[in-house]
mmCIF file of N, CA, C and O in Angstrom:
data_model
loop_
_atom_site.group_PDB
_atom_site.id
_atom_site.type_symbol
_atom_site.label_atom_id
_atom_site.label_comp_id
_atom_site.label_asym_id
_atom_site.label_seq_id
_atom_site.Cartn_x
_atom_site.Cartn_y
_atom_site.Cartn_z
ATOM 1 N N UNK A 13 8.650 132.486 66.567
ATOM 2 C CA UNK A 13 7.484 133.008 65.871
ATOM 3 C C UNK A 13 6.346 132.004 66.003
ATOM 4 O O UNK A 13 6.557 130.801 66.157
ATOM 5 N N UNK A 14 4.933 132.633 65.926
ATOM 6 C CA UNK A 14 4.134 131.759 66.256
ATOM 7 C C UNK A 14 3.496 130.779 65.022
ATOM 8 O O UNK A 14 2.613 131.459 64.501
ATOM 9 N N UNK A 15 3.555 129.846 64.538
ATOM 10 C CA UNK A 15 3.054 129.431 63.536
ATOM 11 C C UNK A 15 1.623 129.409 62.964
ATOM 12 O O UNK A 15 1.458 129.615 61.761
ATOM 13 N N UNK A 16 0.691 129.191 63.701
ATOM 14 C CA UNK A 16 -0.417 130.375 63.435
ATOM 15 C C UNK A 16 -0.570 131.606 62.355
ATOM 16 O O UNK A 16 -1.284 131.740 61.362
ATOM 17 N N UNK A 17 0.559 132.574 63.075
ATOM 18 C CA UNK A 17 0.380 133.606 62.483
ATOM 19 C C UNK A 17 0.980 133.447 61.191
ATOM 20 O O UNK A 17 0.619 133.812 60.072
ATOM 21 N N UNK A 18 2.005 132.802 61.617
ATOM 22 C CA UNK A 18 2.541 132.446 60.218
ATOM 23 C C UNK A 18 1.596 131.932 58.723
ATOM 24 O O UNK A 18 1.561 132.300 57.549
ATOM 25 N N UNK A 19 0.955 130.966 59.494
ATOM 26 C CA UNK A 19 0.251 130.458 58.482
ATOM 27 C C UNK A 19 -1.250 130.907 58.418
ATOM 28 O O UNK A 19 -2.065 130.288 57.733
ATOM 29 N N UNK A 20 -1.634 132.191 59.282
ATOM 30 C CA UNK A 20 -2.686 132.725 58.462
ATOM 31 C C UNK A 20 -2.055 133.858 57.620
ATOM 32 O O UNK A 20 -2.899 134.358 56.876
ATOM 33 N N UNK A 21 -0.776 134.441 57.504
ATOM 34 C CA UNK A 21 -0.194 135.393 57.006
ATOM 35 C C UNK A 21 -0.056 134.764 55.220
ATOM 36 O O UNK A 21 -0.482 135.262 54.178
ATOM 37 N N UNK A 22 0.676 133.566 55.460
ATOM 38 C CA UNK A 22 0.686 132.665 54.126
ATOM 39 C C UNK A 22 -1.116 132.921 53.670
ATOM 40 O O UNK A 22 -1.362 133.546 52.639
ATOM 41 N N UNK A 23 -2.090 132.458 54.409
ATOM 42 C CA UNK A 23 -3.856 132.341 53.761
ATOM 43 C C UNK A 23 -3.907 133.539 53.262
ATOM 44 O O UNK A 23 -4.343 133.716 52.124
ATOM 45 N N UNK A 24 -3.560 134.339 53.872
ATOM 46 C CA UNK A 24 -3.742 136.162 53.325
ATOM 47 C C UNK A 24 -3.231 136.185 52.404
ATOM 48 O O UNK A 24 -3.983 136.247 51.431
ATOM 49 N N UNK A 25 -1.923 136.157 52.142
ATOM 50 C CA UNK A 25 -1.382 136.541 50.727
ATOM 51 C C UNK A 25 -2.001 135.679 49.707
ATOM 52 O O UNK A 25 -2.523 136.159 48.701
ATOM 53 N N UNK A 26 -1.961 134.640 49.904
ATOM 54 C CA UNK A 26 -3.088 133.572 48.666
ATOM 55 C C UNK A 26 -3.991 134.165 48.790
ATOM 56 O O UNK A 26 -4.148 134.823 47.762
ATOM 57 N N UNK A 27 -4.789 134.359 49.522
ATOM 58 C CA UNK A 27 -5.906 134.820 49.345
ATOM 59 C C UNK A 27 -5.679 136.086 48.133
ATOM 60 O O UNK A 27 -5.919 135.780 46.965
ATOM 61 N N UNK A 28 -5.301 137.237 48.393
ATOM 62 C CA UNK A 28 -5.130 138.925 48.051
ATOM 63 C C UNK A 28 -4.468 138.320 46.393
ATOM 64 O O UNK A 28 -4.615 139.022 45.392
ATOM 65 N N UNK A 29 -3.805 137.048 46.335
ATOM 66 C CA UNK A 29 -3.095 137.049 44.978
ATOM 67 C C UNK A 29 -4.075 136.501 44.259
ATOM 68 O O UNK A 29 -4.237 136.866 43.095
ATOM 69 N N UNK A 30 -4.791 135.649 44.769
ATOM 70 C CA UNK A 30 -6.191 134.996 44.055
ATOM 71 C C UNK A 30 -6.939 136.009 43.462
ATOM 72 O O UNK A 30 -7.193 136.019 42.258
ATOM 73 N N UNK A 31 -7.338 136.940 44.321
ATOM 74 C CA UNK A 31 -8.340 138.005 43.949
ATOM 75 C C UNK A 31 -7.325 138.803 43.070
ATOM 76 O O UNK A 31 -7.903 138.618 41.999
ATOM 77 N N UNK A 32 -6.625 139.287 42.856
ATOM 78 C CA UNK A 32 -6.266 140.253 42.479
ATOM 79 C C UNK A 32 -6.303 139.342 41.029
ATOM 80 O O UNK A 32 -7.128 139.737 40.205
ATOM 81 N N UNK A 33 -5.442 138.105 40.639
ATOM 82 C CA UNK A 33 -5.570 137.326 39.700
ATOM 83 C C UNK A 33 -7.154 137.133 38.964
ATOM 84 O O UNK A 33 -7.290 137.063 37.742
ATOM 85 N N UNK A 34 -7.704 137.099 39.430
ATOM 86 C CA UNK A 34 -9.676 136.771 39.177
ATOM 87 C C UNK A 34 -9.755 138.159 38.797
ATOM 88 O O UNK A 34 -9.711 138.084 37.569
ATOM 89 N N UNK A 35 -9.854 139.520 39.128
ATOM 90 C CA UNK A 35 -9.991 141.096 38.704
ATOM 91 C C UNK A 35 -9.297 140.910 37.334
ATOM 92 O O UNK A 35 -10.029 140.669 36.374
ATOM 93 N N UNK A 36 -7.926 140.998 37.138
ATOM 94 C CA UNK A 36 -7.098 140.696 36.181
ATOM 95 C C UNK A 36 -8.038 139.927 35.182
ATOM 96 O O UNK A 36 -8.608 140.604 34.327
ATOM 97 N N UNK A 37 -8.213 138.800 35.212
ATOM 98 C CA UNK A 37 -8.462 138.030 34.298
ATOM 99 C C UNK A 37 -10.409 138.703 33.759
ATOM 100 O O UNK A 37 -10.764 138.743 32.581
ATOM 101 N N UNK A 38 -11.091 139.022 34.646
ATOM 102 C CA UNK A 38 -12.428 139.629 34.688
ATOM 103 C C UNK A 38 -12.360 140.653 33.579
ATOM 104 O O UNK A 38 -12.996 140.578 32.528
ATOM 105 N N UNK A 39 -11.307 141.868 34.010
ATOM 106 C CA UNK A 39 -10.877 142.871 33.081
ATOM 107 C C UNK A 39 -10.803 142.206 31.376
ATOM 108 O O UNK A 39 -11.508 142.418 30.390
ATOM 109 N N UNK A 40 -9.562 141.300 31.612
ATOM 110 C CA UNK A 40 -9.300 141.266 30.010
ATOM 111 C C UNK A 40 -10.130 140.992 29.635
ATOM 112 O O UNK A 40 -10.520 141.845 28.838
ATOM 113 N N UNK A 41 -11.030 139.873 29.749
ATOM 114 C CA UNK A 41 -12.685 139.269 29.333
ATOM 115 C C UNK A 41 -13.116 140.341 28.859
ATOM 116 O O UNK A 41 -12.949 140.551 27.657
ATOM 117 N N UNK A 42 -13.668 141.131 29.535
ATOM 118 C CA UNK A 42 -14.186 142.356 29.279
ATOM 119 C C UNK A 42 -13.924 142.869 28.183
ATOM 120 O O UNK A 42 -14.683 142.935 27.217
ATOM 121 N N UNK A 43 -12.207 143.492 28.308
ATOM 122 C CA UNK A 43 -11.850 143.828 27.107
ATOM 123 C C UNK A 43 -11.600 142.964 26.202
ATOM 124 O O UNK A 43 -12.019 143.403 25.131
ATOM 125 N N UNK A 44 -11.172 142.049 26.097
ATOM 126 C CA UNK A 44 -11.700 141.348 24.789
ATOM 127 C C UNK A 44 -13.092 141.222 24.243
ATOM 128 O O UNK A 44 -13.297 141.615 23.094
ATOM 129 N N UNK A 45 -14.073 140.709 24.960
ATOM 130 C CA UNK A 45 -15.534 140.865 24.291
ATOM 131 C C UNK A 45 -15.198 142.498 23.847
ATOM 132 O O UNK A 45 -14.765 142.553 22.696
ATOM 133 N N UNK A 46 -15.284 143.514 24.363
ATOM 134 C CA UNK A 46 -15.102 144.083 23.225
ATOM 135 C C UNK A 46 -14.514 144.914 22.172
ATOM 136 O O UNK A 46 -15.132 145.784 21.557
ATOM 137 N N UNK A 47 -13.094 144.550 21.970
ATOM 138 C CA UNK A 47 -12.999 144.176 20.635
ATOM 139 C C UNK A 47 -13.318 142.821 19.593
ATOM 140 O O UNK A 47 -13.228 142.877 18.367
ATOM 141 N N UNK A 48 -13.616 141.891 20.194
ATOM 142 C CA UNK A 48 -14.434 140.799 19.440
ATOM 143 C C UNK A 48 -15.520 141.924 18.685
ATOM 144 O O UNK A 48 -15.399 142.165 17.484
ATOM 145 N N UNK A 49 -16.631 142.608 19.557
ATOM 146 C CA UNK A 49 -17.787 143.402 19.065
ATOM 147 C C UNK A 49 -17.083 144.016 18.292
ATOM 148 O O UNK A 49 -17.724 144.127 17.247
ATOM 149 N N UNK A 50 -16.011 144.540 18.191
ATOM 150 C CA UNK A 50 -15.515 145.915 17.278
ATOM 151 C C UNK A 50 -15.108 145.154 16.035
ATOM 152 O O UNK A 50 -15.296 145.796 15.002
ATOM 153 N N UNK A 51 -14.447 143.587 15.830
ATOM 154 C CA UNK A 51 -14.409 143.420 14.778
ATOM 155 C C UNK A 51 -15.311 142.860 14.356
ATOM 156 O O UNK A 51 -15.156 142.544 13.176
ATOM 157 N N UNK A 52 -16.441 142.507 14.885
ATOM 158 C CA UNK A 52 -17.762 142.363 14.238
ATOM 159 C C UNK A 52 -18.555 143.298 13.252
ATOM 160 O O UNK A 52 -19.021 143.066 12.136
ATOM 161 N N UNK A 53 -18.555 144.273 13.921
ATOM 162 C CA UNK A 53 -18.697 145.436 13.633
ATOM 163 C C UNK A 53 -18.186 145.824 11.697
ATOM 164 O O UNK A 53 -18.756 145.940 10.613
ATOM 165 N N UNK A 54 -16.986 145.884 12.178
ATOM 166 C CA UNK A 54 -16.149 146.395 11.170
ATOM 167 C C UNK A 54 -16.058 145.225 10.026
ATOM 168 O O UNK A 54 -15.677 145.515 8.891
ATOM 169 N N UNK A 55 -16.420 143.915 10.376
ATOM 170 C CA UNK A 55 -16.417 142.874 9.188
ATOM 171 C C UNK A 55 -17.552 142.877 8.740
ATOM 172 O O UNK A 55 -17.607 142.513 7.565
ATOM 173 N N UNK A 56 -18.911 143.261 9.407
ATOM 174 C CA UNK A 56 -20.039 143.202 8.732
ATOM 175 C C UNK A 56 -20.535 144.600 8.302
ATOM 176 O O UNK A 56 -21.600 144.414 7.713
ATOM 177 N N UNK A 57 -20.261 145.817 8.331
ATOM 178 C CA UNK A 57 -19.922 146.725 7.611
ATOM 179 C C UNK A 57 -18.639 146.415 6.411
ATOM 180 O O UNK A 57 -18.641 147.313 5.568
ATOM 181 N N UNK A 58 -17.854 145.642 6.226
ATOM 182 C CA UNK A 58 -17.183 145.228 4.799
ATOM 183 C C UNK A 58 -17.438 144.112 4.010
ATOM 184 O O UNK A 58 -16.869 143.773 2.972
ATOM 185 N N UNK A 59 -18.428 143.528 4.658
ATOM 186 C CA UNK A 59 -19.443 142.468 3.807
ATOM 187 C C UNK A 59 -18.378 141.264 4.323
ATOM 188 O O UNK A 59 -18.237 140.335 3.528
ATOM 189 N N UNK A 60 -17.703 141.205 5.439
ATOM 190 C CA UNK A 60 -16.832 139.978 5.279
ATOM 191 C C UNK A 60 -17.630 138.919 6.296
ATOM 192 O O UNK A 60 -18.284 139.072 7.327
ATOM 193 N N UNK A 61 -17.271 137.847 5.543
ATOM 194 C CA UNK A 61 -17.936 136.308 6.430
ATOM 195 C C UNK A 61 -16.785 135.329 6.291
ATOM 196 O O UNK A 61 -15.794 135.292 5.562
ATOM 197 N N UNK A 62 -17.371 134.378 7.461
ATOM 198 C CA UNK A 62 -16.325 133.390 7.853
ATOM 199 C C UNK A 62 -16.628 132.158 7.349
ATOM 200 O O UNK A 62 -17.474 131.695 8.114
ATOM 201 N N UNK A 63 -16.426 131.475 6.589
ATOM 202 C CA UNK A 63 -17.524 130.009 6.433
ATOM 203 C C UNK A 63 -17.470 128.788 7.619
ATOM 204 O O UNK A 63 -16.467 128.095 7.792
ATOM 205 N N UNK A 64 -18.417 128.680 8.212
ATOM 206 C CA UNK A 64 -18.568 127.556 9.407
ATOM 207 C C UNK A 64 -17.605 126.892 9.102
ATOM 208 O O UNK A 64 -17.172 126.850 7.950
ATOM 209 N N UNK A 65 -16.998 126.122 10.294
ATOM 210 C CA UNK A 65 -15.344 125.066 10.293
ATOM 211 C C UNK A 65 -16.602 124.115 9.613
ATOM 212 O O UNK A 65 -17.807 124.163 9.861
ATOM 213 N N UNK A 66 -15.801 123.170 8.594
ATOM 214 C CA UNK A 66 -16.164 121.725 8.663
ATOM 215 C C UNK A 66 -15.565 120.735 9.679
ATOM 216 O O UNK A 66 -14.383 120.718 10.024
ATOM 217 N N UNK A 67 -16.766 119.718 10.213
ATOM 218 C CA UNK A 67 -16.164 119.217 11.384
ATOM 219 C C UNK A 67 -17.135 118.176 10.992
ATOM 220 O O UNK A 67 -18.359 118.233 10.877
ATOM 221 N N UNK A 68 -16.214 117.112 10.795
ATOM 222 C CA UNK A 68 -17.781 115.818 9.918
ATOM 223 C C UNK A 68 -18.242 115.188 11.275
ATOM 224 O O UNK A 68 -19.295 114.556 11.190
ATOM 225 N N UNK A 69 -17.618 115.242 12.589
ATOM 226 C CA UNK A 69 -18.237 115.020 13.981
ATOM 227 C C UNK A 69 -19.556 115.220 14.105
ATOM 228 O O UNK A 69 -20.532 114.470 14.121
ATOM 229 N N UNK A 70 -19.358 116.676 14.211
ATOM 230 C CA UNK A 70 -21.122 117.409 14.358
ATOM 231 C C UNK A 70 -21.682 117.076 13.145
ATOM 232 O O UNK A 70 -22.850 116.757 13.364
ATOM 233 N N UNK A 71 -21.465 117.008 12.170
ATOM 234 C CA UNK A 71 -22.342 116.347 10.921
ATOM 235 C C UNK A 71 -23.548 114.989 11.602
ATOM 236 O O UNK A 71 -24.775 114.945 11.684
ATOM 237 N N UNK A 72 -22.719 114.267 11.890
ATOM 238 C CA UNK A 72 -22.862 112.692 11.715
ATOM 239 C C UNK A 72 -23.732 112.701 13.117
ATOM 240 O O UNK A 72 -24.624 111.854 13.174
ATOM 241 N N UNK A 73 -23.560 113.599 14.288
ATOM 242 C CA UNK A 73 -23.906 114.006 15.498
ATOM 243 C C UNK A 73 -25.236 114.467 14.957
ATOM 244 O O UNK A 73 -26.180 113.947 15.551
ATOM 245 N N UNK A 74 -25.582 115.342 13.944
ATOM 246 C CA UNK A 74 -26.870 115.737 13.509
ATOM 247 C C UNK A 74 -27.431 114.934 13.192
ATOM 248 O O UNK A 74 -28.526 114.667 13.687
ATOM 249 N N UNK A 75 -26.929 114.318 12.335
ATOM 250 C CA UNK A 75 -27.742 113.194 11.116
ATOM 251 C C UNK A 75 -28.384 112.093 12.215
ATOM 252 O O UNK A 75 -29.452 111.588 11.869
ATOM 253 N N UNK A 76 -27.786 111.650 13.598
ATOM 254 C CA UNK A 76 -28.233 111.002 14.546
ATOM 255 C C UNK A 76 -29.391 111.642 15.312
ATOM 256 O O UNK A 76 -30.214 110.879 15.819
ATOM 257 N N UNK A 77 -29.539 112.951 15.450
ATOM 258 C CA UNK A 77 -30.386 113.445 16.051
ATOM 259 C C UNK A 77 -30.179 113.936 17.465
ATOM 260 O O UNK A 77 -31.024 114.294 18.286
ATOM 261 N N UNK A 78 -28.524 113.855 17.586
ATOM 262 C CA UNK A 78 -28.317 114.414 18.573
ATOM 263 C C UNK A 78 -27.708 115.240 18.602
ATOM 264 O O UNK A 78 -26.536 115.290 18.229
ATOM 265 N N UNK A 79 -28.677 116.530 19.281
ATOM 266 C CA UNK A 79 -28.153 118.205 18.968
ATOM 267 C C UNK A 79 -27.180 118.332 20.200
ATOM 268 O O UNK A 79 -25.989 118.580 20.013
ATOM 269 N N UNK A 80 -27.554 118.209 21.101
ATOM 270 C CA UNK A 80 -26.389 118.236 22.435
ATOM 271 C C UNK A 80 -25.395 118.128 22.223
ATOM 272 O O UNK A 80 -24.695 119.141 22.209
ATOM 273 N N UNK A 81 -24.904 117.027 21.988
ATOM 274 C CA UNK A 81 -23.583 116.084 21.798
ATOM 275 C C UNK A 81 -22.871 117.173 20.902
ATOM 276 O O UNK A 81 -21.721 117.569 21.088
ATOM 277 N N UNK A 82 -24.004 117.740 19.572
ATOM 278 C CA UNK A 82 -22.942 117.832 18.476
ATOM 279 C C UNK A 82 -22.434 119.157 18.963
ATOM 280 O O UNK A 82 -21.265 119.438 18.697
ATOM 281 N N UNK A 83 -23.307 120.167 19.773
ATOM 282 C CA UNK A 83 -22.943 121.285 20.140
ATOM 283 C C UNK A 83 -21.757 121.492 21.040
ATOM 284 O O UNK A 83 -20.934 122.407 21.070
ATOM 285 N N UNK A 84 -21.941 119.896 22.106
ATOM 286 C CA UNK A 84 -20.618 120.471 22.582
ATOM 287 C C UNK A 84 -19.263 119.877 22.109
ATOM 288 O O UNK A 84 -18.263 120.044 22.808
ATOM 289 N N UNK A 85 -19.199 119.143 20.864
ATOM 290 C CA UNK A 85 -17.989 118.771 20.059
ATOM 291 C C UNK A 85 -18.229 120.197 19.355
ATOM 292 O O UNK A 85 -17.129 120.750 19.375
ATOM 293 N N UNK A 86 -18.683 120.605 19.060
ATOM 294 C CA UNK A 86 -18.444 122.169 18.351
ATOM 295 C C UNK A 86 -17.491 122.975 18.778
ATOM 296 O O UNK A 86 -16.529 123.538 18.257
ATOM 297 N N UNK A 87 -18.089 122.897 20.143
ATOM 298 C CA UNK A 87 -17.601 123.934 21.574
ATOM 299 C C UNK A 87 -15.829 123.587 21.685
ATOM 300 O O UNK A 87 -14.848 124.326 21.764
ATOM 301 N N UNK A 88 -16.002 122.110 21.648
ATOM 302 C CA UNK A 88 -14.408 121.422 22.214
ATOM 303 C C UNK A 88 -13.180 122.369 21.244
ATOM 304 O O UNK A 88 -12.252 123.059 21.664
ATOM 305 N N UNK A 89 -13.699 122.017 19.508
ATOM 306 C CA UNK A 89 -13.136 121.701 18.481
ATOM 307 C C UNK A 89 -12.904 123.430 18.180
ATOM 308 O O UNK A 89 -11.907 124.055 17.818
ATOM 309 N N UNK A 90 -14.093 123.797 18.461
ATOM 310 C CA UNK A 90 -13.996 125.759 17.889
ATOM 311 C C UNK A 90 -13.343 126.289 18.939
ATOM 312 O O UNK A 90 -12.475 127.055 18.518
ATOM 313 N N UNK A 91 -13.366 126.225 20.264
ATOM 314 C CA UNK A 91 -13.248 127.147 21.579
ATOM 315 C C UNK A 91 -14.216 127.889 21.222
ATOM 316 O O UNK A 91 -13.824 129.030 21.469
ATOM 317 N N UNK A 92 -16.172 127.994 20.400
ATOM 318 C CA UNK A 92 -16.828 128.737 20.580
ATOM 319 C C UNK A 92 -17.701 128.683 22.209
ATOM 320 O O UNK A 92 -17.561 127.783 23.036
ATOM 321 N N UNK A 93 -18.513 129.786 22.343
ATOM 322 C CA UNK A 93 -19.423 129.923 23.821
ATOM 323 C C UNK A 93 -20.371 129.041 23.483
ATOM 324 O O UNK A 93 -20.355 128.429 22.415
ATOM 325 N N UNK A 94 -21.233 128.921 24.343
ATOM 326 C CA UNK A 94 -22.522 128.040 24.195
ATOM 327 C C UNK A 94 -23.359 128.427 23.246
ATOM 328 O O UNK A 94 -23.910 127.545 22.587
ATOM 329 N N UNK A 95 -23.627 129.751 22.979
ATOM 330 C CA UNK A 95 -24.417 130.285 22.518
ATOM 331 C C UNK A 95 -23.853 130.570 20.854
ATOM 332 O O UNK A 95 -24.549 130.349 19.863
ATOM 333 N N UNK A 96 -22.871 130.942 20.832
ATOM 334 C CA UNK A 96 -22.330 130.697 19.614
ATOM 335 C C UNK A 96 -22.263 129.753 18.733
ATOM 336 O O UNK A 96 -22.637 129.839 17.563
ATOM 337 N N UNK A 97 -21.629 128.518 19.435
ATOM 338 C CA UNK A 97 -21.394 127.541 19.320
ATOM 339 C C UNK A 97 -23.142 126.418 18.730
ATOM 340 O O UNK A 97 -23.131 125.521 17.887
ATOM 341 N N UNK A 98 -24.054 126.782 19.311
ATOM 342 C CA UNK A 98 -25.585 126.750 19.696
ATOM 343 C C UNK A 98 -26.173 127.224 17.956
ATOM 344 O O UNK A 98 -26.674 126.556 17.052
ATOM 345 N N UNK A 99 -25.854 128.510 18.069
ATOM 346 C CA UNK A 99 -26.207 128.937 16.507
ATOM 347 C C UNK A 99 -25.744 128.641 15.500
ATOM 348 O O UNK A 99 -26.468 128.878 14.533
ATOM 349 N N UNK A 100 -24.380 128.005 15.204
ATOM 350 C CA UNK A 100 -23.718 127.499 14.728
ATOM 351 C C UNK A 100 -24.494 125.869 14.106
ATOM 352 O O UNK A 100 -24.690 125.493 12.950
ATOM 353 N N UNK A 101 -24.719 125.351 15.122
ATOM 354 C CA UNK A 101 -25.322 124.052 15.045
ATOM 355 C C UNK A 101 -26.790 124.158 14.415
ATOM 356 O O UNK A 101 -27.286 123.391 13.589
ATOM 357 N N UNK A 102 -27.340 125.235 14.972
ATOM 358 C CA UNK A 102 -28.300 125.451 14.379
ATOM 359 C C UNK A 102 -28.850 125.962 12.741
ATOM 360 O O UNK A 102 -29.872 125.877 12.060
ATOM 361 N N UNK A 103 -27.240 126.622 12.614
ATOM 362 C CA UNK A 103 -27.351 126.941 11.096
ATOM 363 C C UNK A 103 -26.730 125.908 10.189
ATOM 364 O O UNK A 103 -26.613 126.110 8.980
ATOM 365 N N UNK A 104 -26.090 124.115 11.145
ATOM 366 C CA UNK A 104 -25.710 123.271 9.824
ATOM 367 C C UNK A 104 -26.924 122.254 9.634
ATOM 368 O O UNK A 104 -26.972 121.397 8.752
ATOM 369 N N UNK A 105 -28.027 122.520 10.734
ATOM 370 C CA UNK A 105 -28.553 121.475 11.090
ATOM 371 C C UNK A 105 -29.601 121.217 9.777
ATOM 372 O O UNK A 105 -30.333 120.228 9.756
#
């Protein structure tokens, strides 16, 4: 057998499992954002709120004057998005 073929046959299948893995993972994203939206939804139609994590990091990160830093110890500590994570900081600041 020619090894060549062999080993563009191996690139192909990595390849086709990569992609198919990346679709997969694209999808759930998807569906998760939204049901994230759906229980948004449904908690702020029942008046429910979350109270911001305390995290005396980003505190002390504010009180220095550095918004960056504290946003992305937010990010580390919550697993929130940038933007989340962003408003967040913005509402202890």
């Amino acid at each position: 057998m020619d090894y060549g073929m062999l080993l563009l046959g191996i690139v192909l299948l990595v390849a086709v499992v990569g992609l198919s893995s990346s679709a997969t993972e694209r999808r759930l994203g998807k569906r998760l954002d939204r049901v994230e939206r759906k229980l948004d939804a449904i908690a702020a139609h029942l008046g429910v709120t979350t109270a911001e994590p305390d995290i005396p990091e980003v505190t002390a990160l504010l009180r220095e004057g550095k918004k960056i830093q504290a946003i992305k110890v937010y990010r580390e500590r919550t697993g929130a998005d940038l933007k989340e994570a962003r408003d967040a900081v913005e509402r202890l600041a």
